[in-house]
Amino acid sequence: MQLLTSEEVLSQSKAAMETWGPRWREHAQINGAVYKREGKTHKDLLMRGRGKRCVVVGLGHSLEEQIDVLKEYQQYVDISCCDKAFHYLMEHGIKPTLVFMADAGVSWEKYGEPHAAETKDIALISNICGNP
């Protein structure tokens, strides 16, 4: 695997900003207001999960193969997942501890809304530009 040159990285970053910039700015403004209103910060996570192991879950092929193992051990570990794996886990009776969201276009209706009422003890870690 060859690493990208600094020029290639800059070119990709400029293209992404041109495509997503307006949406990122809009989301950052909305999310910033929510964060200020709710008074939550990264400090709320300090010492959370201390003494436990954390299983990081993505929405890849191996998730389906390992779902029974996650179910069996979920009470002994913290489970963190990406936004798109959240719905899949919840559909299989697994409630993650942390959900990470970075995507400005992730569908709330598809990935979040079906289980919104069950999220009381789940922390959402969101990029400021993520879909509000």
XYZ file of C-alpha atoms in Angstrom:
132
model
C 0.000 0.000 0.000
C 1.338 3.394 -0.948
C 0.668 6.417 1.230
C -0.892 9.487 -0.304
C 1.306 12.474 -0.996
C 0.552 15.751 0.753
C -0.692 17.134 -2.577
C -3.121 14.204 -2.972
C -4.422 14.673 0.569
C -4.899 18.408 -0.029
C -6.687 17.736 -3.325
C -9.059 15.241 -1.688
C -9.704 17.595 1.227
C -10.548 20.476 -1.107
C -12.902 18.254 -3.124
C -14.641 17.067 0.055
C -14.995 20.635 1.313
C -16.451 21.754 -2.001
C -18.976 18.906 -1.929
C -19.845 18.787 1.776
C -18.787 22.199 3.130
C -22.215 23.878 3.142
C -23.827 20.880 4.860
C -20.978 20.613 7.391
C -21.313 24.294 8.296
C -25.093 23.991 8.691
C -24.770 20.898 10.883
C -22.002 22.458 12.991
C -24.205 25.448 13.737
C -27.184 23.266 14.738
C -25.087 20.792 16.752
C -23.149 23.575 18.461
C -26.397 25.054 19.755
C -27.531 21.627 21.018
C -24.205 20.979 22.778
C -24.334 24.385 24.484
C -27.987 23.968 25.489
C -27.457 20.499 26.968
C -24.115 21.346 28.554
C -22.542 18.034 27.594
C -18.841 17.711 26.851
C -16.232 15.018 26.340
C -15.593 15.258 30.088
C -18.895 13.413 30.650
C -17.093 10.284 29.448
C -14.261 10.547 31.966
C -13.813 7.212 33.759
C -16.871 5.738 32.033
C -16.304 2.040 31.548
C -13.326 1.963 33.897
C -12.234 -1.592 34.539
C -14.205 -3.012 31.611
C -13.082 -4.084 28.190
C -14.527 -2.349 25.153
C -15.552 -4.159 21.988
C -15.543 -1.905 18.925
C -18.165 -2.907 16.351
C -18.362 -1.847 12.731
C -20.925 -2.864 10.166
C -18.797 -5.398 8.341
C -19.217 -8.987 7.227
C -17.854 -10.434 10.474
C -20.565 -8.765 12.572
C -23.197 -11.218 11.389
C -20.840 -14.095 12.168
C -20.085 -12.809 15.684
C -23.523 -11.585 16.764
C -24.110 -14.576 19.076
C -20.752 -13.996 20.795
C -21.630 -10.325 21.351
C -25.015 -11.320 22.797
C -23.403 -13.810 25.153
C -20.783 -11.418 26.525
C -22.514 -8.032 26.284
C -23.047 -7.809 30.051
C -19.285 -8.096 30.652
C -18.019 -5.511 28.162
C -18.800 -2.063 26.881
C -19.822 -2.199 23.253
C -19.122 0.759 21.017
C -20.253 0.925 17.423
C -20.516 3.138 14.396
C -23.823 4.817 13.643
C -24.830 2.320 10.978
C -24.152 -0.714 13.190
C -26.391 0.689 15.945
C -29.659 -0.394 14.315
C -28.320 -3.871 13.516
C -27.154 -4.410 17.099
C -30.428 -3.200 18.575
C -32.400 -5.459 16.220
C -30.425 -8.374 17.673
C -30.996 -7.434 21.321
C -27.596 -5.827 21.873
C -27.565 -2.349 23.401
C -24.259 -0.581 22.787
C -22.717 1.711 25.378
C -21.318 4.209 22.874
C -22.325 5.077 19.319
C -19.947 7.027 17.097
C -21.265 9.215 14.300
C -19.158 11.179 11.851
C -21.295 11.094 8.719
C -23.076 14.261 7.653
C -25.547 12.240 5.612
C -26.373 9.250 7.826
C -30.108 8.568 7.757
C -31.773 9.198 11.119
C -34.963 7.556 9.889
C -33.158 4.344 8.914
C -30.460 4.001 11.572
C -31.664 5.930 14.629
C -35.390 6.529 14.818
C -36.526 2.871 15.075
C -34.777 2.580 18.459
C -34.765 6.187 19.685
C -36.922 5.352 22.713
C -34.325 2.799 23.885
C -31.284 5.098 23.949
C -31.423 6.468 27.495
C -28.112 4.945 28.643
C -26.282 5.141 25.317
C -23.743 7.903 24.734
C -23.641 9.383 21.237
C -20.220 10.611 20.216
C -20.799 12.845 17.224
C -18.602 14.831 14.913
C -19.745 18.464 15.123
C -20.604 18.207 11.413
C -22.625 14.982 11.818
C -26.287 14.822 10.857
C -28.202 16.527 13.689
